[in-house]
Coordinates of C-alpha atoms in Angstrom, one line a residue:
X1446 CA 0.0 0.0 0.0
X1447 CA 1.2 3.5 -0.7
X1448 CA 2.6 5.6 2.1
X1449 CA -0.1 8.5 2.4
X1450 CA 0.3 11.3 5.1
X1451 CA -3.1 12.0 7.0
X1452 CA -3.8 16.1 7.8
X1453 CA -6.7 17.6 10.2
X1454 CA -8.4 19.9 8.1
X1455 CA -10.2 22.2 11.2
X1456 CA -12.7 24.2 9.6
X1457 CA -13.5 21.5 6.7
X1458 CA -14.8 19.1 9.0
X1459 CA -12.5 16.4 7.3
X1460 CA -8.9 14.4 7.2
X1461 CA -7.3 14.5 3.9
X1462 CA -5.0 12.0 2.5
X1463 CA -1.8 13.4 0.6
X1464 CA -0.2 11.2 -1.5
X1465 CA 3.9 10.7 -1.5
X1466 CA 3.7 13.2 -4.2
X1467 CA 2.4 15.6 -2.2
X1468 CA -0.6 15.4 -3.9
X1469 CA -4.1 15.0 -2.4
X1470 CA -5.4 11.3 -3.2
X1471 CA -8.5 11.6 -0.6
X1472 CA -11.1 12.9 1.9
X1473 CA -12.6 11.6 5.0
X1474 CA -15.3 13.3 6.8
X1475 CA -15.1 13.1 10.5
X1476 CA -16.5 15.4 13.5
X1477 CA -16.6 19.4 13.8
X1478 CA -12.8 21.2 14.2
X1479 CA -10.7 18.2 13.7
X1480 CA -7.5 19.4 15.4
X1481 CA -5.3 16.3 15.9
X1482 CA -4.8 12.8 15.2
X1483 CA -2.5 9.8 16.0
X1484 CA -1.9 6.6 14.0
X1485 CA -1.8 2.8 14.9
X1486 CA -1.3 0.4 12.7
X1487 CA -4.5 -0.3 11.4
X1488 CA -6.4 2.8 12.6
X1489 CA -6.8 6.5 12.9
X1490 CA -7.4 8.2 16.0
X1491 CA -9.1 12.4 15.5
X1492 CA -9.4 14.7 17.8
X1493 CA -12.6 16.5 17.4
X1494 CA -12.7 19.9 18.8
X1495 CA -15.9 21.1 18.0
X1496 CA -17.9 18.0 18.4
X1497 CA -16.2 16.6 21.8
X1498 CA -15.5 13.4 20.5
X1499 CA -12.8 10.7 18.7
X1500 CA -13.6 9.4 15.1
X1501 CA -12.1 6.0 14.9
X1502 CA -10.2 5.1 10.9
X1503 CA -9.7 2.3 9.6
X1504 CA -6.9 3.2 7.6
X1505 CA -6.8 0.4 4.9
X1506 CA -10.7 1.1 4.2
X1507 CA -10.1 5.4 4.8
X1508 CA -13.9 5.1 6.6
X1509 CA -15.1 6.6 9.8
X1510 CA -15.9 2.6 12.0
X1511 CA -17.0 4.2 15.3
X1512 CA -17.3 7.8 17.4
X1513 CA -16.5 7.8 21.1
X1514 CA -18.0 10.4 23.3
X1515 CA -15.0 12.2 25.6
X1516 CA -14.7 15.0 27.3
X1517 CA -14.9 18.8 26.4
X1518 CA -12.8 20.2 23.4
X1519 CA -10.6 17.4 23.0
X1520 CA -7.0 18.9 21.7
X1521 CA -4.5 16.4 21.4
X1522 CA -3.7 12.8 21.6
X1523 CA -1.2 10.0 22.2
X1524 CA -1.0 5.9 21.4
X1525 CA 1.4 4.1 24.1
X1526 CA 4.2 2.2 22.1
X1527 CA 2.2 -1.1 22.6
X1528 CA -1.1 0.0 20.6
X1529 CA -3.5 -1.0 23.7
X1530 CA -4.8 2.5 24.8
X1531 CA -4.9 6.2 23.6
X1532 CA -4.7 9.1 25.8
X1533 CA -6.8 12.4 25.0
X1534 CA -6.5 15.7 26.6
X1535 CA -9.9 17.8 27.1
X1536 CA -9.0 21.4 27.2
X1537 CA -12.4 22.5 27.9
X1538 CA -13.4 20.0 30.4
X1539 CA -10.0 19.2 32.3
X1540 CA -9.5 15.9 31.9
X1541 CA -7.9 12.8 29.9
X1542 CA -10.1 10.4 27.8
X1543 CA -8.4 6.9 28.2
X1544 CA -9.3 4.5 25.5
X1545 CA -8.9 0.9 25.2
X1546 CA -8.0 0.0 21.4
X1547 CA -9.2 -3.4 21.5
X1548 CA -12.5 -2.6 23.0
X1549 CA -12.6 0.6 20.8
X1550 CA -14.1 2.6 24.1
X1551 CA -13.5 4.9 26.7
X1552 CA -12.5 3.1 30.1
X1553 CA -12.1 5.9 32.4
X1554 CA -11.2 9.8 32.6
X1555 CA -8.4 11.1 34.4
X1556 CA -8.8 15.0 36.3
X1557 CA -6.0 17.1 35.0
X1558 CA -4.9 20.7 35.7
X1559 CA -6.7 23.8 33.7
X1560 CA -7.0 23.3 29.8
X1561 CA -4.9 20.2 29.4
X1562 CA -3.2 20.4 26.0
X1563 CA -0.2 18.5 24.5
X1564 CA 0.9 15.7 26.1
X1565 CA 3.8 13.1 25.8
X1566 CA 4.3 8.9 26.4
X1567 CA 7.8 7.6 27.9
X1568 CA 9.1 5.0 25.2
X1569 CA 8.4 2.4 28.4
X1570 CA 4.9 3.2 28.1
X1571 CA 4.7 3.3 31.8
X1572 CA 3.8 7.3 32.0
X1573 CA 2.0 10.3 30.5
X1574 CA 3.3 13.7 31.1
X1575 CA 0.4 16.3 30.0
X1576 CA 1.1 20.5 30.0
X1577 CA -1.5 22.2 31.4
X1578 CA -2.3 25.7 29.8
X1579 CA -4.6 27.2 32.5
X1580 CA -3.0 26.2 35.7
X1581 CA 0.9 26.3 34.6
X1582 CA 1.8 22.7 35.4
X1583 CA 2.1 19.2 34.2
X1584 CA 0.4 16.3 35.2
X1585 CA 2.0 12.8 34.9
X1586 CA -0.2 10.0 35.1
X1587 CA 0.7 6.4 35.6
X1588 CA -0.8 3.9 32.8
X1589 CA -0.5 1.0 35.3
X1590 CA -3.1 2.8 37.2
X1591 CA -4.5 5.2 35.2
X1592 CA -4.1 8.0 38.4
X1593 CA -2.1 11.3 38.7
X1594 CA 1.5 10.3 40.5
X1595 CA 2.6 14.0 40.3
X1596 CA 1.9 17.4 39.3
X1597 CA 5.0 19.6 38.2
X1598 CA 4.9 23.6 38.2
X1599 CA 6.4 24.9 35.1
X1600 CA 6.3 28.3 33.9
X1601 CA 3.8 30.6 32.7
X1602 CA 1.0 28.9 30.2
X1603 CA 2.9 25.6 29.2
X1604 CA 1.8 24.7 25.3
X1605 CA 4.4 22.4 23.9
X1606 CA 6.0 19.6 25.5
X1607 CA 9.2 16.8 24.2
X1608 CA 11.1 14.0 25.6
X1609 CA 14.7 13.1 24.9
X1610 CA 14.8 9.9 23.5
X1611 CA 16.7 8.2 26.6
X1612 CA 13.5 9.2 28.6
X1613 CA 15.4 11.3 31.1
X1614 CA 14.1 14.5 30.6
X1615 CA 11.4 16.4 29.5
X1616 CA 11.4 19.6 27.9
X1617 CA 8.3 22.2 28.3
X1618 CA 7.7 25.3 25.9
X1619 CA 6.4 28.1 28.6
X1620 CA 4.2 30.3 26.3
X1621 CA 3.8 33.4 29.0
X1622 CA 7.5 33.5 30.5
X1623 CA 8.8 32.5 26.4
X1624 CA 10.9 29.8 27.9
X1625 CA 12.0 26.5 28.7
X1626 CA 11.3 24.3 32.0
X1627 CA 13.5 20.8 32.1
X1628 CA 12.1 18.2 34.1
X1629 CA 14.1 15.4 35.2
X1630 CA 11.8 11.9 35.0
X1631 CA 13.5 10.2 37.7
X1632 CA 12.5 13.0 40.5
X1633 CA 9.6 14.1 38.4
X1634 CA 11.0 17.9 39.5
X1635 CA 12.0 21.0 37.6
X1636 CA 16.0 20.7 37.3
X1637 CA 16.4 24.3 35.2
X1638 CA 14.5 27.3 33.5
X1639 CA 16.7 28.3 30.4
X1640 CA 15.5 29.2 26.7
X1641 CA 15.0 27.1 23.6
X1642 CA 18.4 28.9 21.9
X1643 CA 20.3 27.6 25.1
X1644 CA 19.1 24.0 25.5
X1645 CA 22.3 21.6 25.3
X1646 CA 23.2 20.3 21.9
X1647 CA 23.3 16.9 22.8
X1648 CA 20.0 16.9 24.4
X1649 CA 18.4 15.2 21.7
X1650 CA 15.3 16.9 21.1
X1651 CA 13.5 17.3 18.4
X1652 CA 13.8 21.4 18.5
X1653 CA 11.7 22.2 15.4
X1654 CA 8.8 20.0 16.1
X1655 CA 9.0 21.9 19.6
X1656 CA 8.9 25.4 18.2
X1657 CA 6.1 24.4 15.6
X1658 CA 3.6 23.4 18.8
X1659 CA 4.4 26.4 20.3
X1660 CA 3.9 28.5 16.7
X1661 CA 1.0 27.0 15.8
X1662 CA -0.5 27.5 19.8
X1663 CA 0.5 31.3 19.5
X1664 CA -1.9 31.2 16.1
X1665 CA -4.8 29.4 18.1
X1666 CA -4.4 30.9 21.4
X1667 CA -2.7 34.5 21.1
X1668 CA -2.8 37.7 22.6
X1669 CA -4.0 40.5 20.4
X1670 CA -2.1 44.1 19.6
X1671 CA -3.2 47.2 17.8
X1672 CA -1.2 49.8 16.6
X1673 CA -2.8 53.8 16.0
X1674 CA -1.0 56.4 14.1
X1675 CA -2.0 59.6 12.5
X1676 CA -0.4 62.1 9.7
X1677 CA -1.7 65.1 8.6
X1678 CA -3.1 65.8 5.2
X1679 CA -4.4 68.3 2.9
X1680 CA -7.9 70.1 3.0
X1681 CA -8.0 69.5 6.8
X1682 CA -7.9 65.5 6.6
X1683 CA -5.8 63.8 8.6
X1684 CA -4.6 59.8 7.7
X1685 CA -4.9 57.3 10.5
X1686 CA -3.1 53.5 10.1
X1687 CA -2.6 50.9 12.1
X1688 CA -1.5 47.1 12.3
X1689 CA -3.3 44.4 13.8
X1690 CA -1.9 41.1 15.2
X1691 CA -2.0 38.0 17.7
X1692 CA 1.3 37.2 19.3
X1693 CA 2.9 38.8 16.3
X1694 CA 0.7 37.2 13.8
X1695 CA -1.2 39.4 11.2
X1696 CA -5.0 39.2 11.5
X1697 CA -6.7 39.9 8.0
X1698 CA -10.2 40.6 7.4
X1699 CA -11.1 42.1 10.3
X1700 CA -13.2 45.3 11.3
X1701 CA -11.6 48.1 13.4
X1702 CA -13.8 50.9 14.5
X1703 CA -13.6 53.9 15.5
X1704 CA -14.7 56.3 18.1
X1705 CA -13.8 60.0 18.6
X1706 CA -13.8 62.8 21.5
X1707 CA -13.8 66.5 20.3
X1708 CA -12.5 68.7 22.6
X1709 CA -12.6 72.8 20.9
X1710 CA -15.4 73.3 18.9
X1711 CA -16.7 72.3 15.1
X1712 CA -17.0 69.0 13.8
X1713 CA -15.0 65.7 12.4
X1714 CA -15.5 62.7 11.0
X1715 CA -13.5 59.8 9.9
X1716 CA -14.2 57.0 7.4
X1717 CA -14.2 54.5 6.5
X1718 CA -15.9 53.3 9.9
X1719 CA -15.3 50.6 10.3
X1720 CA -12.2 49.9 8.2
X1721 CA -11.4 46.1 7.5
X1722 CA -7.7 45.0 7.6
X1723 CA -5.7 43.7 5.0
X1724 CA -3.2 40.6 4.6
X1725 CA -0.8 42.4 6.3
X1726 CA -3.3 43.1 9.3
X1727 CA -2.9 46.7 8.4
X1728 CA -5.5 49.4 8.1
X1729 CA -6.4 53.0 6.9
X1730 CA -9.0 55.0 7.4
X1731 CA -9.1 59.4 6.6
X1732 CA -10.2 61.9 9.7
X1733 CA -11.7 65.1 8.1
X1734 CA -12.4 68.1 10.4
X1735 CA -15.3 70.8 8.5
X1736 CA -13.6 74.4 8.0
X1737 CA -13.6 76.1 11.0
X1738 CA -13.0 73.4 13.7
X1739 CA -10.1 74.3 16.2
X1740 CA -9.5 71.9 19.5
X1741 CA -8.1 68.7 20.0
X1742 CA -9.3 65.0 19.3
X1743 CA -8.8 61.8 21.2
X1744 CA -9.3 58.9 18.5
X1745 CA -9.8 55.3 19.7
X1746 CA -9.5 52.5 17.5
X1747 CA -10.7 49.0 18.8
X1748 CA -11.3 45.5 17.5
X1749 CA -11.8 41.9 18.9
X1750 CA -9.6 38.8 18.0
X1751 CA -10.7 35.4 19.0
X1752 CA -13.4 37.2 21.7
X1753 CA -10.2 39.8 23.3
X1754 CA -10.9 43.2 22.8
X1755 CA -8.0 45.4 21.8
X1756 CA -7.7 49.4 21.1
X1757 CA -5.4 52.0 20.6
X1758 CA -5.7 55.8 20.9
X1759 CA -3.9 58.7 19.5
X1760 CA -4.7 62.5 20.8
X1761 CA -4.3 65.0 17.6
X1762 CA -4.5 68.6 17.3
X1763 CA -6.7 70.5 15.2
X1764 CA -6.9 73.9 13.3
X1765 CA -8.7 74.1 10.3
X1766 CA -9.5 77.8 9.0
X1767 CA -12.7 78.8 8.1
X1768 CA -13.1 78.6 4.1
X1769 CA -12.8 82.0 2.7
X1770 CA -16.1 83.8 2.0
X1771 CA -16.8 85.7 -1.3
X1772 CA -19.9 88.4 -1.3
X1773 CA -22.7 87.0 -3.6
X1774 CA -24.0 88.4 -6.9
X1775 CA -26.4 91.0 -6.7
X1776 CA -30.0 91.2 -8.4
X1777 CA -32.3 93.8 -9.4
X1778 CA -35.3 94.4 -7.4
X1779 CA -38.2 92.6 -9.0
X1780 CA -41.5 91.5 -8.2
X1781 CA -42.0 87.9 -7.7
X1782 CA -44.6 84.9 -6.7
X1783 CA -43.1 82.8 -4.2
X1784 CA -44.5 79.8 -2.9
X1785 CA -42.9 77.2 -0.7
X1786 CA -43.2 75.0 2.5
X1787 CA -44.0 76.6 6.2
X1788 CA -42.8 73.8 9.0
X1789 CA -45.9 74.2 11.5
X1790 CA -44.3 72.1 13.9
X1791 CA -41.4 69.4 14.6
X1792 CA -40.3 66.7 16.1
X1793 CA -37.7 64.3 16.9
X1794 CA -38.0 61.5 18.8
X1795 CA -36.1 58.1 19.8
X1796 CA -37.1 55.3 21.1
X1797 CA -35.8 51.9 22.5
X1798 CA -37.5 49.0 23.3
X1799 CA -37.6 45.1 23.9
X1800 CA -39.4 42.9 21.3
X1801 CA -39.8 39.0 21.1
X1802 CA -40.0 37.5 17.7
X1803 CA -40.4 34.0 16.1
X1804 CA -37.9 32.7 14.0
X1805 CA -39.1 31.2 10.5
X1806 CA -39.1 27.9 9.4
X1807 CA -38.8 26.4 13.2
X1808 CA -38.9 23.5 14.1
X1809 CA -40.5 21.8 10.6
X1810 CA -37.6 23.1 8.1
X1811 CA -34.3 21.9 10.5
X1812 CA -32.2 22.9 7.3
X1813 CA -33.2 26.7 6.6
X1814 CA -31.1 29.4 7.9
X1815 CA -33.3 29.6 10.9
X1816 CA -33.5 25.6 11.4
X1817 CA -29.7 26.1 11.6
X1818 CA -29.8 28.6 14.5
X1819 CA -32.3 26.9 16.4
X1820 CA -31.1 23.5 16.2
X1821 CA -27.7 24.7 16.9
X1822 CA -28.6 26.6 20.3
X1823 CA -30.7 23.9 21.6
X1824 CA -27.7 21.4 20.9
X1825 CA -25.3 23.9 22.5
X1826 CA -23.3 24.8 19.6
X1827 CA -21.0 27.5 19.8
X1828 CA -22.7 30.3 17.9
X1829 CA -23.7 33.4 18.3
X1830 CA -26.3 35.8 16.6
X1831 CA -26.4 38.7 15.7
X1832 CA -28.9 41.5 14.1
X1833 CA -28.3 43.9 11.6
X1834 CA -31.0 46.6 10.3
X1835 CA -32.1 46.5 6.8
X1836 CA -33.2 48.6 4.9
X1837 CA -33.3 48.2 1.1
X1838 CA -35.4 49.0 -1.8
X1839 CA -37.0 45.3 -1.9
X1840 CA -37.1 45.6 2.1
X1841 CA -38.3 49.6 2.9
X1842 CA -39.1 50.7 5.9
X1843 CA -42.6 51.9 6.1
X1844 CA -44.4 54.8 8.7
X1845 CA -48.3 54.5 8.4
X1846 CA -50.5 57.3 9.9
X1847 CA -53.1 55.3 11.9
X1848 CA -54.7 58.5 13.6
X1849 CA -54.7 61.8 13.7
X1850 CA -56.2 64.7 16.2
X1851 CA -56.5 68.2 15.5
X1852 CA -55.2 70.9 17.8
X1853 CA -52.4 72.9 19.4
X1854 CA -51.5 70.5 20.6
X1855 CA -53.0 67.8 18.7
X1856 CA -52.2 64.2 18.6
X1857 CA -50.7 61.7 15.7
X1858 CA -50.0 57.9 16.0
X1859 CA -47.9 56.4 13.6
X1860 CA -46.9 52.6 12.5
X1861 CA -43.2 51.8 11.9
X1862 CA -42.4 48.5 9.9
X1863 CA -38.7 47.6 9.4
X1864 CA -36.7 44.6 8.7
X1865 CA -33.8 43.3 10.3
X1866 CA -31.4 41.0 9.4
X1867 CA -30.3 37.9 11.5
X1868 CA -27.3 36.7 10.9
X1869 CA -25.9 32.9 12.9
X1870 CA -22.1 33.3 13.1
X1871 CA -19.9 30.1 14.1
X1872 CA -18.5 31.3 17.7
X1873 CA -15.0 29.6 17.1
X1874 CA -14.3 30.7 12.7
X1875 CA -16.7 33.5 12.8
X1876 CA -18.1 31.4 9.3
X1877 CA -21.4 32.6 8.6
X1878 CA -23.3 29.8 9.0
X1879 CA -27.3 31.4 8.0
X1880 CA -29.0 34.6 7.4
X1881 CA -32.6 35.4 7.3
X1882 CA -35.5 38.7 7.1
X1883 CA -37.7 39.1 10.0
X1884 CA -40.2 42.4 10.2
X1885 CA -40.6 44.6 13.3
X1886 CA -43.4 46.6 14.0
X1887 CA -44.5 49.3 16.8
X1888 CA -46.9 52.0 17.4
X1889 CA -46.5 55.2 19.0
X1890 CA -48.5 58.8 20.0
X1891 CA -46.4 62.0 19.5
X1892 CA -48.2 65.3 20.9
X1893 CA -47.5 68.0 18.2
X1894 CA -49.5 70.8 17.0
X1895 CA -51.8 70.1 13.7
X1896 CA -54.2 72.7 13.0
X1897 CA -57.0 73.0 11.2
X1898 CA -57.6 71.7 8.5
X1899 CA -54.9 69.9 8.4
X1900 CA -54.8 66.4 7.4
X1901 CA -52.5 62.8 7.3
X1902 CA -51.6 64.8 4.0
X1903 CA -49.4 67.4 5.6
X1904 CA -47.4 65.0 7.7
X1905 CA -44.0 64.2 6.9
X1906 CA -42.4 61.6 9.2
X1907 CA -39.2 60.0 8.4
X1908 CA -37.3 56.7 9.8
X1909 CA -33.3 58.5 10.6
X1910 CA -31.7 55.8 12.3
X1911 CA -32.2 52.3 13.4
X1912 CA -29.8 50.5 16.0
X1913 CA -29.8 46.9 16.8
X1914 CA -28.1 45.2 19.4
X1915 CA -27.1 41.2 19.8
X1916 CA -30.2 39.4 20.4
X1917 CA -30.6 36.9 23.0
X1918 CA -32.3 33.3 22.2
X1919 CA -34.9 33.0 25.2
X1920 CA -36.3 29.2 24.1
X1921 CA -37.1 27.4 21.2
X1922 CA -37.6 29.8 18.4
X1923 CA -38.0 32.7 20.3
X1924 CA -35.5 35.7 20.0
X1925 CA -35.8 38.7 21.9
X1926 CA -34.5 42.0 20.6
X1927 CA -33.4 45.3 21.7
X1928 CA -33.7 48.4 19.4
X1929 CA -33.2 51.5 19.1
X1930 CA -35.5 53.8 16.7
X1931 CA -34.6 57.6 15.7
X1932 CA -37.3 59.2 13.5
X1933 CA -38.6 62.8 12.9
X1934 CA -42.3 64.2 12.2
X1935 CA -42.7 67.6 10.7
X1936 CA -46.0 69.4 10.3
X1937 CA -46.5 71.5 7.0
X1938 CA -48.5 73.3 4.9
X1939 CA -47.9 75.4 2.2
X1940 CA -47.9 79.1 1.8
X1941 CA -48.4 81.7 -1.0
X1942 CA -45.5 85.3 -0.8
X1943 CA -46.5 88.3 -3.0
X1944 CA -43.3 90.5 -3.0
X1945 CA -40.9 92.4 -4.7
X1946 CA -37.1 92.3 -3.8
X1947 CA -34.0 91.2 -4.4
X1948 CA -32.3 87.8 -4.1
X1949 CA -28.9 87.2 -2.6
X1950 CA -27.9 84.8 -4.8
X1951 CA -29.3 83.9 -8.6
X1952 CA -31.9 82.3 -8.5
X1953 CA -33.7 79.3 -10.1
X1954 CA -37.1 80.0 -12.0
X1955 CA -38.5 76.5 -10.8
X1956 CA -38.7 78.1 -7.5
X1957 CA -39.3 81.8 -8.4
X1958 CA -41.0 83.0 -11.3
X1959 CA -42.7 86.1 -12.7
X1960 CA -45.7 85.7 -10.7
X1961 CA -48.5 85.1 -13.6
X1962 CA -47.8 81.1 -13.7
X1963 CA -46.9 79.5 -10.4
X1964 CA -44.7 76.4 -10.6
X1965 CA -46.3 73.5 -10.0
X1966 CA -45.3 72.0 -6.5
X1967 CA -45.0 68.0 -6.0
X1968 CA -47.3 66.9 -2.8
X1969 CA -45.5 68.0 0.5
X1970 CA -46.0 64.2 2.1
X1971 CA -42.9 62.0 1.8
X1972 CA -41.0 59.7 4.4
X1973 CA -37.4 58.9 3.8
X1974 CA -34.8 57.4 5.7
X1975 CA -30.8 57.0 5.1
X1976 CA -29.2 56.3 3.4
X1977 CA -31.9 58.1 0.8
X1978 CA -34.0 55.6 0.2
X1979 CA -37.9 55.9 -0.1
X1980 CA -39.9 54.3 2.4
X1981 CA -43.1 53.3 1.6
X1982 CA -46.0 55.7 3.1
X1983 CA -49.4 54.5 4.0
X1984 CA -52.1 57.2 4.9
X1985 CA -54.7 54.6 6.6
X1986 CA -57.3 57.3 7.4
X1987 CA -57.6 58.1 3.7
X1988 CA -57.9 54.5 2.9
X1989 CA -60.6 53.6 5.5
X1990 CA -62.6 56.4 3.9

């Protein structure tokens, strides 16, 4: 049989075979996030992170023969050198899956330190030295009796561990402290704390293999960093960059956003907001300050990598002239016919509030987008949801008049229909896993002055803003969510001038003309919403008529 290499593909949900040409001859579909596997000589052993469990291979047929249930997030595994049991580390559940290969199932679990995580056999077979992440230790466990003989204090957040081949000593990569702890096997004791670049030449490990668990932990497990800098432009625009990595690594395709503090007076803004990073983890994004604004401005950029939150800030100074001013055009004095809009009253309002919806397609369609989230939460998937406004020409929001008083005051109420957009995001890859529309609807008074005769026809209400924060599943397919609605309601009627004078500035003759044929005016009543789209308005007192 041909010598074929076996590789974990984590977010494919796979193994795939790669030939001795380097080529890939197969594909085997095993549990969620395989992360590791070990080999015997008739079967595969895979780690399943996502799933919690052990796909068993049979390596001659390439075909999944059995799943074994173990303990939470299994990481890592190990065969002892006579092929009777396998040893699996449970980061998320502290413990070690034994399991017997010739009754293909788990015979008992061994407690462990915090987040257990590579581990190591003696060529003997007779122990199993395990790092463990959380509690900066290692556990050794005797395979006679399947109990922990000692527990070792190492340094800072242990991820990599390697024997020498005589079996004397073990060598532990220390991911906080970024060194190495050397445990002698006889004493089962910490003999020295050096680095990797100072471990004795003859001490026979495997160096490379060593750094590459540690590299590949740093990629997994990492701490983030963001850089902020600034550089002033032209036109009163100022450049802001930035880099942002895990433990060194660049992290592409990511949002950073940003937040600002004006301290003087005028106005900035800064897009684009957020700004996605590139392969380089770098990002770029343009302050521009209106004419006029003098002060200073604290920036804050911040992102999240792998669920840590990271920022940066940089404090710049501001001074942007006024734009010069030139002295309009005059006109002659002559008569004219005016006619235009008069605002009778206005409003602006915001409002937040709680709302329970159901999700579609729950519990009879398990495979749409909604299926997906449901199914997942109740089985305790890691995912996460999240909602999005949206508004769109096929999607518009909507304001409906559904009443309206007379009087200063008088007294409106108004229907708001929206969509939003829930989206079900894989906690662990951030994949987008399902998407899917659901409406939202509310009522509310406003007090504001309509006189008479006013009608639904003078009213102009408009949807400004919508927020929408991460909704919480309460049980089975109901999701409750918070918004936040900004909208504004004018009151106006139009009005006829008579005068003769002289414009400022030249004028346009759709709005002014010699008074003997008035421009036509489009109907005052109109609802829009950013960014500029139309929403749909619904005058229910005319239509009940």
């Amino acid at each position: 049989m041909e010598k074929v290499n076996y590789v974990p593909n984590f977010n494919g949900n796979d193994i795939v075979v790669i030939s001795s040409a380097n080529e890939e001859v197969d594909t085997i579909t095993v549990g969620d996030n395989p992360i590791a596997l070990v080999q015997t000589t008739a079967h595969l052993y895979v780690a399943n992170f996502g799933s919690d469990n052990v796909s068993v291979i049979d390596v001659n047929e390439r075909s999944v023969i059995k799943t074994l249930d173990v303990g939470s997030g299994p990481d890592a595994l190990a065969v002892t050198p006579d092929e009777k049991y396998v040893y699996v580390t449970n980061w998320d559940s502290n413990n070690v899956s034994v399991i017997s290969i010739t009754e293909q199932k788990v015979i008992t679990t061994i407690q462990t330190g915090v987040n257990p995580d590579a581990l190591e056999i003696t060529s003997d077979g007779s122990r199993v030295y395990i790092v463990n992440f959380g509690s900066n230790d290692v556990t050794v466990i005797s395979t006679e009796t399947n109990q922990v003989s000692h527990t070792i204090p190492v340094g800072d957040t242990p991820d990599a561990l390697a024997l020498s081949p005589d079996g004397s000593r073990v060598f532990v990569m220390n991911f906080g402290t970024n060194d190495v702890s050397i445990i002698d096997t006889k004493h089962n004791a910490v003999i020295d704390t050096t680095t990797i670049d100072n471990l004795p030449s003859n001490s026979g490990v495997e160096l490379s293999n060593l750094q590459m668990d540690d590299e590949f932990f740093r990629l997994v497990y990492c701490t983030p960093d963001l850089t902020l800098e600034s550089k002033r432009g032209d036109n009163c625009t100022y450049e802001l960059s930035g880099i942002l990595t895990c433990s060194g690594a660049p992290q592409p395709d990511t949002e950073v956003n940003f937040s600002s503090i004006l301290t003087g007076s005028g106005s900035i803004m800064i897009m684009p907001n957020p700004a996605t990073t590139d392969e380089t983890g770098s990002f770029t994004a343009t302050l521009q300050a209106a004419h006029g604004t003098a002060g200073t401005v604290t920036v804050t950029a911040q992102s999240t990598v792998r669920d840590s939150n990271v920022s940066a800030t940089q404090t710049i100074p501001i001074n942007c002239p006024p734009p010069p001013t030139t002295p309009p055009p005059k006109n002659p004095k002559i008569p004219n016919c005016i006619r235009t809009t008069k605002i009778y009253d206005w409003l602006y309002d915001a409002k937040t509030f709680k709302t329970t919806i159901s999700i579609p397609g729950y519990p009879s369609d398990s495979a749409s987008p909604a299926g997906i989230t449901t199914n997942g939460l109740q089985n305790e998937k890691k995912v996460r949801l999240i909602c999005i406004p949206s508004v769109s020409e096929n999607n518009p929001p909507v304001c409906e008049i559904v009443d309206i008083k007379n009087g200063i005051p008088g007294t409106i109420k108004i229907r708001w229909t929206f969509y939003i957009n829930m989206r079900t995001i894989d906690y662990d890859s951030n994949e987008l896993l399902g998407e899917f529309l659901m409406p939202v609807q509310f009522e509310n008074d406003y007090v504001i002055c309509v006189p008479e005769p006013f009608t639904a026809n003078n009213i102009v209400c408009s949807l400004i803003g919508v927020t929408c924060k991460n909704s919480t599943v309460l049980s089975g397919d109901q999701v409750e969510v918070v918004m936040t609605v900004c909208n504004e309601i004018e009151v106006q009627g139009e009005v006829k001038l008579e005068l003769l004078g002289q414009a400022c500035q030249p004028r346009s003759p759709k709005i002014i003309g010699d008074g003997s044929h008035p421009p036509e005016i489009e109907p005052f009543v109109r609802c829009l919403t950013v960014p500029d789209l139309p929403i749909h308005y619904i005058n229910s007192l005319n239509n009940n008529q």
